[in-house]
Coordinates of C-alpha atoms and ligand atoms in Angstrom, one line a residue:
M280 CA 72.8 139.4 85.6
I281 CA 75.3 138.1 88.5
I282 CA 78.5 140.5 89.2
Q283 CA 81.6 138.8 89.8
N284 CA 82.8 141.6 91.6
G285 CA 86.3 140.8 93.6
V286 CA 85.7 137.0 93.5
N287 CA 88.6 136.6 91.0
D288 CA 90.6 137.9 94.2
L289 CA 88.9 135.2 96.4
Y290 CA 90.4 132.1 94.8
S291 CA 93.3 130.5 96.8
Q292 CA 97.3 130.9 95.9
G293 CA 96.8 127.1 94.9
A294 CA 93.7 128.0 92.4
K295 CA 95.2 130.4 90.7
R296 CA 98.2 128.6 90.4
T297 CA 96.2 125.4 88.2
R298 CA 96.5 126.0 84.1
P299 CA 93.7 124.1 81.9
S300 CA 95.1 120.6 80.6
A301 CA 96.3 121.4 77.3
I302 CA 94.6 117.7 76.3
R303 CA 91.1 119.0 77.7
E304 CA 91.2 121.4 75.5
L305 CA 91.7 119.7 72.5
C306 CA 88.8 117.7 73.6
V307 CA 86.1 119.9 72.0
L308 CA 87.8 119.5 68.6
V309 CA 88.3 115.5 69.0
A310 CA 84.2 115.2 69.7
R311 CA 83.6 116.4 66.6
P312 CA 83.0 113.4 64.4
E313 CA 85.1 114.5 61.2
V314 CA 88.0 115.0 63.3
R315 CA 90.1 112.0 62.6
S316 CA 92.9 112.7 66.6
L317 CA 96.2 110.9 67.3
A318 CA 95.6 113.0 70.2
G319 CA 94.2 111.5 73.5
G320 CA 95.7 108.7 75.7
W321 CA 92.2 107.5 75.7
P322 CA 91.8 102.9 75.7
D323 CA 90.1 102.0 72.4
P324 CA 86.4 102.2 73.0
C325 CA 85.6 99.0 70.8
L326 CA 87.4 96.8 73.7
F327 CA 85.9 97.8 76.8
P328 CA 84.4 94.5 77.8
R329 CA 81.0 95.3 77.8
E330 CA 79.3 91.8 77.8
R331 CA 81.3 90.7 80.8
I332 CA 81.2 94.1 82.7
F333 CA 77.2 93.5 82.3
Q334 CA 77.4 89.9 83.9
A335 CA 79.5 90.6 86.4
M336 CA 77.3 94.0 87.9
E337 CA 73.9 91.4 87.3
D338 CA 75.2 88.8 89.5
L339 CA 76.8 91.1 92.1
M340 CA 73.5 93.2 92.4
N341 CA 71.7 90.8 93.0
D342 CA 73.7 88.9 95.5
R343 CA 75.3 92.3 97.7
A344 CA 73.3 95.1 95.9
S345 CA 73.3 96.8 99.3
A346 CA 76.9 96.2 100.3
L347 CA 77.4 97.8 96.5
L348 CA 75.2 100.7 97.2
Q349 CA 76.7 101.8 100.8
Y350 CA 79.9 103.4 101.9
G351 CA 83.1 101.6 102.3
S352 CA 86.4 102.1 103.9
T353 CA 88.9 105.1 102.4
E354 CA 91.3 102.4 101.9
G355 CA 89.1 100.1 99.8
L356 CA 87.9 96.7 99.5
P357 CA 89.9 94.3 102.1
D358 CA 89.7 91.5 98.8
L359 CA 90.6 94.1 96.1
R360 CA 93.6 95.1 98.6
R361 CA 94.0 91.5 99.0
E362 CA 94.2 90.8 95.3
F363 CA 96.3 93.8 94.0
A364 CA 99.4 93.0 97.6
R365 CA 99.3 89.3 95.4
R366 CA 100.4 90.9 92.6
A367 CA 102.6 93.5 93.6
V368 CA 103.9 90.5 95.4
Q369 CA 103.7 88.2 91.7
E370 CA 105.6 91.4 89.8
G371 CA 108.5 92.7 92.3
G372 CA 109.1 89.7 94.2
R373 CA 109.2 91.5 97.0
N374 CA 106.7 91.0 100.3
C375 CA 103.6 93.1 100.2
D376 CA 100.8 92.9 103.2
P377 CA 97.8 94.2 101.6
D378 CA 97.9 97.4 104.8
R379 CA 100.3 99.2 102.0
I380 CA 97.5 99.7 99.5
L381 CA 95.0 102.3 98.9
I382 CA 92.2 101.9 96.6
T383 CA 92.1 105.5 94.6
S384 CA 89.9 107.0 92.3
G385 CA 92.1 106.6 89.4
S386 CA 96.2 107.5 90.1
S387 CA 95.6 111.1 89.3
Q388 CA 93.9 110.4 92.8
G389 CA 97.1 108.9 93.9
L390 CA 99.0 111.3 92.4
D391 CA 97.6 114.2 94.3
L392 CA 97.3 112.3 97.5
A393 CA 101.3 111.9 97.5
V394 CA 102.1 115.1 96.7
R395 CA 99.5 116.7 99.4
A396 CA 101.3 114.2 101.9
F397 CA 104.7 115.5 101.4
I398 CA 105.5 118.8 99.2
D399 CA 104.8 121.5 101.3
P400 CA 104.8 125.3 98.8
G401 CA 108.5 125.8 97.7
D402 CA 109.5 122.5 97.4
I403 CA 111.9 121.4 94.5
V404 CA 110.1 117.6 92.5
F405 CA 112.2 116.8 89.9
C406 CA 110.6 115.6 86.3
G407 CA 110.8 114.1 83.6
L408 CA 111.5 116.7 80.3
P409 CA 109.2 115.8 79.1
T410 CA 106.9 114.9 81.1
Y411 CA 102.7 114.1 81.5
F412 CA 101.4 117.5 82.3
G413 CA 98.2 116.4 84.2
A414 CA 100.7 115.7 87.2
T415 CA 103.3 118.3 87.2
G416 CA 99.8 120.9 86.9
S417 CA 99.0 119.1 90.2
I418 CA 102.2 119.5 91.7
S419 CA 102.9 123.4 90.7
A420 CA 98.4 123.8 91.8
L421 CA 100.6 122.3 95.5
G422 CA 102.9 125.1 94.9
G423 CA 105.8 121.9 94.5
K424 CA 108.9 123.9 92.5
L425 CA 109.5 121.6 89.2
I426 CA 113.0 121.3 88.4
G427 CA 113.2 118.9 84.6
V428 CA 115.8 116.3 84.4
P429 CA 116.2 115.1 80.5
V430 CA 114.6 112.0 78.9
D431 CA 116.0 110.0 76.6
D432 CA 116.0 106.7 74.6
H433 CA 116.3 104.9 78.0
G434 CA 114.5 107.0 80.6
M435 CA 115.1 110.2 82.6
N436 CA 118.7 110.3 82.7
T437 CA 119.8 110.0 86.4
E438 CA 123.3 111.2 85.8
I439 CA 122.1 114.7 85.1
L440 CA 119.6 114.0 87.9
E441 CA 122.4 113.6 90.3
W442 CA 124.8 116.3 89.0
K443 CA 121.8 118.9 89.8
L444 CA 120.6 117.1 93.1
D445 CA 124.0 117.7 94.4
G446 CA 124.6 121.2 93.4
L447 CA 121.2 122.3 94.9
K448 CA 122.6 120.7 97.8
R449 CA 125.1 123.3 98.1
C450 CA 122.8 125.8 98.3
D451 CA 120.9 124.2 101.0
I452 CA 117.8 124.1 99.0
C453 CA 114.8 122.1 99.6
M454 CA 114.3 118.8 97.7
K455 CA 111.9 116.8 98.4
A456 CA 110.9 114.4 95.6
V457 CA 111.6 113.1 92.1
Y458 CA 107.8 112.3 89.8
V459 CA 109.1 109.7 86.8
I460 CA 106.8 107.4 84.8
P461 CA 109.5 105.0 84.1
T462 CA 107.4 102.7 81.7
F463 CA 106.6 103.5 78.9
Q464 CA 106.5 106.8 79.7
N465 CA 103.6 109.6 78.8
P466 CA 104.8 111.4 76.4
T467 CA 107.6 109.5 74.4
G468 CA 106.7 105.6 75.0
R469 CA 110.5 104.9 76.9
T470 CA 111.0 102.9 79.1
M471 CA 113.7 103.6 82.3
S472 CA 116.4 101.2 81.6
V473 CA 116.9 98.9 85.2
E474 CA 120.6 100.4 85.8
R475 CA 119.0 104.1 85.7
R476 CA 115.8 102.5 88.1
R477 CA 118.8 100.9 90.3
H478 CA 120.8 104.4 90.2
L479 CA 117.5 106.3 90.9
V480 CA 116.6 104.7 94.1
S481 CA 119.8 104.8 95.6
L482 CA 120.0 108.9 94.9
A483 CA 116.9 109.2 96.6
E484 CA 118.3 107.2 99.5
K485 CA 121.5 109.6 99.1
Y486 CA 119.6 112.6 99.3
N487 CA 116.8 111.7 101.3
L488 CA 114.0 111.9 98.7
I489 CA 110.2 110.3 97.9
I490 CA 110.3 109.4 94.1
F491 CA 106.3 109.5 92.6
E492 CA 106.3 106.3 90.7
D493 CA 103.2 106.7 87.8
D494 CA 103.0 103.5 86.5
P495 CA 99.4 103.7 84.4
Y496 CA 100.9 101.5 81.7
A497 CA 103.1 99.1 82.9
E498 CA 101.1 95.9 82.5
L499 CA 100.8 96.9 78.4
R500 CA 104.1 95.5 77.2
M501 CA 104.1 94.3 74.0
E502 CA 107.6 93.0 73.9
R503 CA 110.7 91.8 76.0
D504 CA 110.5 91.1 79.7
P505 CA 109.3 93.3 82.4
V506 CA 111.8 96.3 83.8
P507 CA 111.4 95.3 88.0
S508 CA 109.7 98.8 88.8
L509 CA 111.1 100.9 91.4
W510 CA 109.1 99.9 94.0
S511 CA 110.9 96.8 93.5
L512 CA 114.3 98.0 94.2
D513 CA 113.9 99.9 97.1
G514 CA 114.7 98.8 99.7
T515 CA 114.2 101.9 102.4
G516 CA 110.3 102.4 101.7
R517 CA 110.8 105.8 99.9
V518 CA 109.2 105.1 97.0
I519 CA 104.9 105.3 96.1
H520 CA 103.9 103.1 93.0
I521 CA 101.2 104.3 91.5
R522 CA 99.1 102.3 89.5
S523 CA 95.9 102.4 87.3
L524 CA 93.1 100.7 85.9
S525 CA 92.3 103.3 83.8
K526 CA 93.5 101.8 81.1
T527 CA 93.5 98.0 81.1
F528 CA 89.9 97.9 82.4
S529 CA 88.0 101.6 81.8
P530 CA 88.9 105.1 83.1
G531 CA 85.5 105.7 83.8
M532 CA 85.4 103.3 86.5
R533 CA 88.1 105.9 88.4
L534 CA 89.7 103.1 90.3
A535 CA 92.7 102.8 91.0
W536 CA 95.5 101.6 93.5
L537 CA 99.2 102.4 95.5
V538 CA 101.4 100.5 97.0
A539 CA 103.9 102.3 100.2
E540 CA 105.0 101.7 103.2
K541 CA 102.4 100.6 105.6
S542 CA 103.0 104.6 107.7
V543 CA 103.0 106.2 105.1
T544 CA 99.6 104.6 103.2
R545 CA 98.1 105.3 106.2
K546 CA 99.1 108.7 106.0
L547 CA 97.3 108.7 102.3
T548 CA 94.8 107.0 104.0
V549 CA 94.0 109.6 106.8
I550 CA 94.1 112.7 103.8
K551 CA 91.4 110.6 101.5
Q552 CA 89.4 110.6 104.2
G553 CA 88.8 114.2 104.2
I554 CA 88.1 114.3 100.3
D555 CA 86.1 111.7 98.8
V556 CA 86.0 109.4 102.1
C557 CA 86.0 106.2 99.5
S558 CA 86.6 104.9 96.1
N559 CA 83.8 103.8 93.7
M560 CA 82.0 100.7 95.6
P561 CA 80.3 99.7 92.1
A562 CA 83.5 99.8 90.2
Q563 CA 85.8 98.5 93.2
Y564 CA 83.3 95.0 93.4
L565 CA 83.4 94.8 89.8
A566 CA 87.0 94.7 89.5
L567 CA 87.7 92.4 92.4
E568 CA 85.2 90.2 90.3
F569 CA 86.8 90.4 87.1
M570 CA 90.1 89.6 89.3
R571 CA 88.6 86.8 90.9
R572 CA 87.0 85.5 87.7
K573 CA 90.1 85.6 85.9
W574 CA 88.6 87.8 83.6
L575 CA 91.0 90.9 84.0
D576 CA 94.2 89.0 82.9
E577 CA 92.4 87.6 79.7
H578 CA 91.2 91.6 79.3
I579 CA 95.0 92.2 79.6
V580 CA 96.4 89.4 77.1
S581 CA 93.6 90.6 74.4
L582 CA 94.3 94.0 74.9
V583 CA 98.0 93.9 74.5
D584 CA 97.6 91.9 71.0
H585 CA 95.4 94.7 69.7
Y586 CA 97.6 97.5 70.5
R587 CA 100.5 96.0 69.6
R588 CA 98.7 95.8 66.0
K589 CA 97.5 98.7 66.2
R590 CA 101.6 100.4 67.2
D591 CA 102.8 98.0 64.0
F592 CA 100.3 100.0 61.7
L593 CA 101.0 103.5 62.7
L594 CA 104.7 102.5 62.5
D595 CA 104.2 101.4 59.2
L596 CA 102.4 104.4 58.1
L597 CA 104.9 106.8 59.6
D598 CA 107.3 104.6 57.3
H599 CA 105.6 105.1 54.3
H600 CA 104.3 108.9 54.9
F601 CA 107.2 111.2 57.1
P602 CA 109.8 112.6 55.3
E603 CA 113.5 112.0 55.4
G604 CA 114.5 114.4 58.4
V605 CA 111.4 113.0 61.1
K606 CA 112.9 111.0 63.5
W607 CA 110.0 108.5 65.9
N608 CA 110.9 106.1 68.1
R609 CA 109.3 102.1 68.6
P610 CA 107.8 101.6 71.9
E611 CA 107.5 98.5 73.6
G612 CA 104.2 98.6 75.0
G613 CA 101.7 101.5 76.2
F614 CA 100.1 104.0 74.4
F615 CA 102.3 106.7 72.7
I616 CA 104.8 107.1 70.2
W617 CA 107.5 110.6 70.6
V618 CA 108.2 112.3 67.1
E619 CA 111.3 115.0 66.7
L620 CA 110.3 117.3 63.9
P621 CA 113.4 119.0 61.6
V622 CA 114.1 122.0 63.6
V623 CA 112.3 124.2 61.0
I624 CA 109.2 122.8 61.3
D625 CA 107.3 123.8 64.5
A626 CA 104.9 121.1 65.9
Q627 CA 102.4 123.8 67.9
E628 CA 101.7 125.9 64.3
L629 CA 101.6 122.6 62.0
L630 CA 98.6 121.4 65.0
S631 CA 96.9 124.5 63.4
E632 CA 96.8 123.8 60.1
A633 CA 96.5 119.9 60.8
S634 CA 93.2 120.8 62.5
E635 CA 92.3 123.3 60.1
N636 CA 92.6 119.9 58.2
N637 CA 90.7 117.8 61.2
V638 CA 93.8 116.4 62.3
V639 CA 94.7 116.3 66.0
F640 CA 97.9 115.1 67.8
V641 CA 99.8 117.1 71.6
A642 CA 102.4 119.5 70.6
G643 CA 105.4 118.3 72.7
R644 CA 105.6 121.9 74.4
S645 CA 103.0 121.2 76.7
F646 CA 104.7 118.4 78.1
F647 CA 107.9 120.6 79.0
I648 CA 107.8 122.5 82.1
D649 CA 110.7 124.7 80.3
E650 CA 108.4 125.2 77.3
S651 CA 111.0 123.8 75.4
G652 CA 110.2 120.6 72.9
D653 CA 109.2 123.0 69.9
H654 CA 110.1 120.7 67.3
T655 CA 108.3 117.8 69.0
L656 CA 105.1 115.9 69.0
R657 CA 103.0 112.7 70.4
L658 CA 101.0 110.6 68.9
S659 CA 98.5 108.1 70.3
Y660 CA 97.6 105.2 68.6
S661 CA 95.2 104.0 71.2
Q662 CA 91.8 105.4 70.9
A663 CA 91.6 105.8 66.7
S664 CA 90.5 102.8 64.3
E665 CA 93.0 101.9 62.3
P666 CA 91.4 104.0 58.6
E667 CA 91.2 106.8 61.4
I668 CA 94.7 106.8 61.8
E669 CA 95.7 106.0 58.4
E670 CA 93.7 109.5 57.2
A671 CA 95.6 111.4 60.2
V672 CA 99.1 110.1 59.0
T673 CA 98.4 110.7 55.0
V674 CA 97.7 114.0 56.1
L675 CA 100.4 114.8 58.7
G676 CA 103.0 113.4 56.1
R677 CA 101.5 115.5 53.2
L678 CA 101.3 118.6 55.8
I679 CA 105.1 118.0 57.1
R680 CA 106.2 117.7 53.2
K681 CA 104.7 120.6 52.2
R682 CA 106.3 122.6 55.1
L683 CA 109.9 121.2 54.5
S684 CA 109.9 122.4 50.6
Ligands
LIG90 C1 101.4 109.0 83.8 C2 99.8 108.9 83.7 N1 99.4 109.1 84.9 C3 98.3 108.9 85.4 C4 97.2 109.2 84.1 C5 95.8 109.5 85.1 O1 95.3 108.7 84.9 P1 94.2 108.1 85.9 O2 93.0 108.1 84.5 O3 94.1 106.6 86.8 O4 93.9 108.8 86.5 C6 97.7 109.5 83.3 C7 96.1 109.7 81.9 O5 96.7 109.8 81.1 C8 98.1 108.6 82.2 O6 99.2 108.6 81.3

C-alpha cells in the first residue's frame, strides 16, 4: 500500500486552485452508448475528412518523413505561419507578417501562454457572465482574480465593463486583462456587435488592458457578414487573437495559432519553449498540406452547411417540444444554443433527472464565475446525430412540462 502522507500539502498554490471541468466530468456519462448528449462542444465525428487526411499523410510520409517526425521550431512551421498570416490579412484587412503568428498546441495553450505572460496572482481579469469555464479555470489556477461582466444579445456589455473599470481604478486596483469570446460565444452562441467591439478596444487603451480574444468558432458562420475581430480593430497592440483548428479540422490534432504584436508573440514563444518545445509536427505539416490543396476551405464550407442544418433541426424541435415560458436564442454560427428556463426550474435538478433518462446537457451555472445562472442551460447541436438530438429534446420537453405542471 502506498501511503500518501502529507503529499497533498506539497501541491503548489496553483495546483490547489485547479478545479475539474464540468464537461470532463460529464464525459463519463456521455461515453455510455444509451446516452443522448447535447453537452459537449465537440465536432461531429462523421465529418472528419478521413480519406483526405489519409491521402495527404501518406504523401507527406513518402516525401518528408524525417521532417515530420523530427522536433520543429517553437514558433511553428514557417510556411504554416505565413499561411495563417495571409488568412489574417484576408479576414481583417490589416497588415500581418508571419512573425506575429505563433503555432500552439490547441487554443487552450494559446490562452495559457497569454495568461502566464500577463497575469500575476491577484491581477484582475474581466470575463463574460457567462463564459467558457476552460478559460476561467486556467486564469484562476494561475492566480488571476476574475470579475464578471454580463453578456446579453449583443455580447459582453461594455457599458457595464466601463462602469466597473472606472470604479476599480478609483480604488487603485491592478486591472490587467479582458477575456472575451466575441463570436458565437461559448456557451451562449451570441456575437458581440461591432459597436461594442470598438468600445471594448477603446476601453483597453484607456485603462491599459490586454484583451485575450478567444475565437475558435469564427469560421463557422452560417448567415450574415462577418464582424471584424477585436484584433483587426485594435491599433495599439493590445489584443492577443487566439484561433484554433479544433472545430474546423480536428481537435485531436491539437493545433491552433495566435496573432499578436511581434514583441508579445516573441515573449509567448519563449514561454512555450519551456513547456512543450514545439507543437505536433505531423499535424502542422498536414494542416499546411490541407491549406495548399485548398481542402481546408472546401471542408469548412461543408461544415457550415452541415451545422446550419443541425442548428435548424434543433431549433424546430425546441419550437415543437419546449413549452411557453422557456426562451432560447438563434445563433448565427458556432455550436451552441442558450436556453433560459422559467425561474421555478433549476437546471442542475433538471440535468439530474434528464441523466436518469439518458439525456445530458450542460447546466448553465458552470459558466458563471459568480455561480448564478441556475435557470439556464447550454445545448450543443454539433456532435449528436439528428435522431439523437430528437430523442434528447423530446425527453427534455417532457421533463420541463412535468416540472411546470
Ligand atoms: C471558447 C473556447 N476556447 C477554447 C477552446 C479549446 O479549444 P482547443 O481545442 O483549440 O484547445 C474551446 C473548446 O471547446 C472553446 O469553446
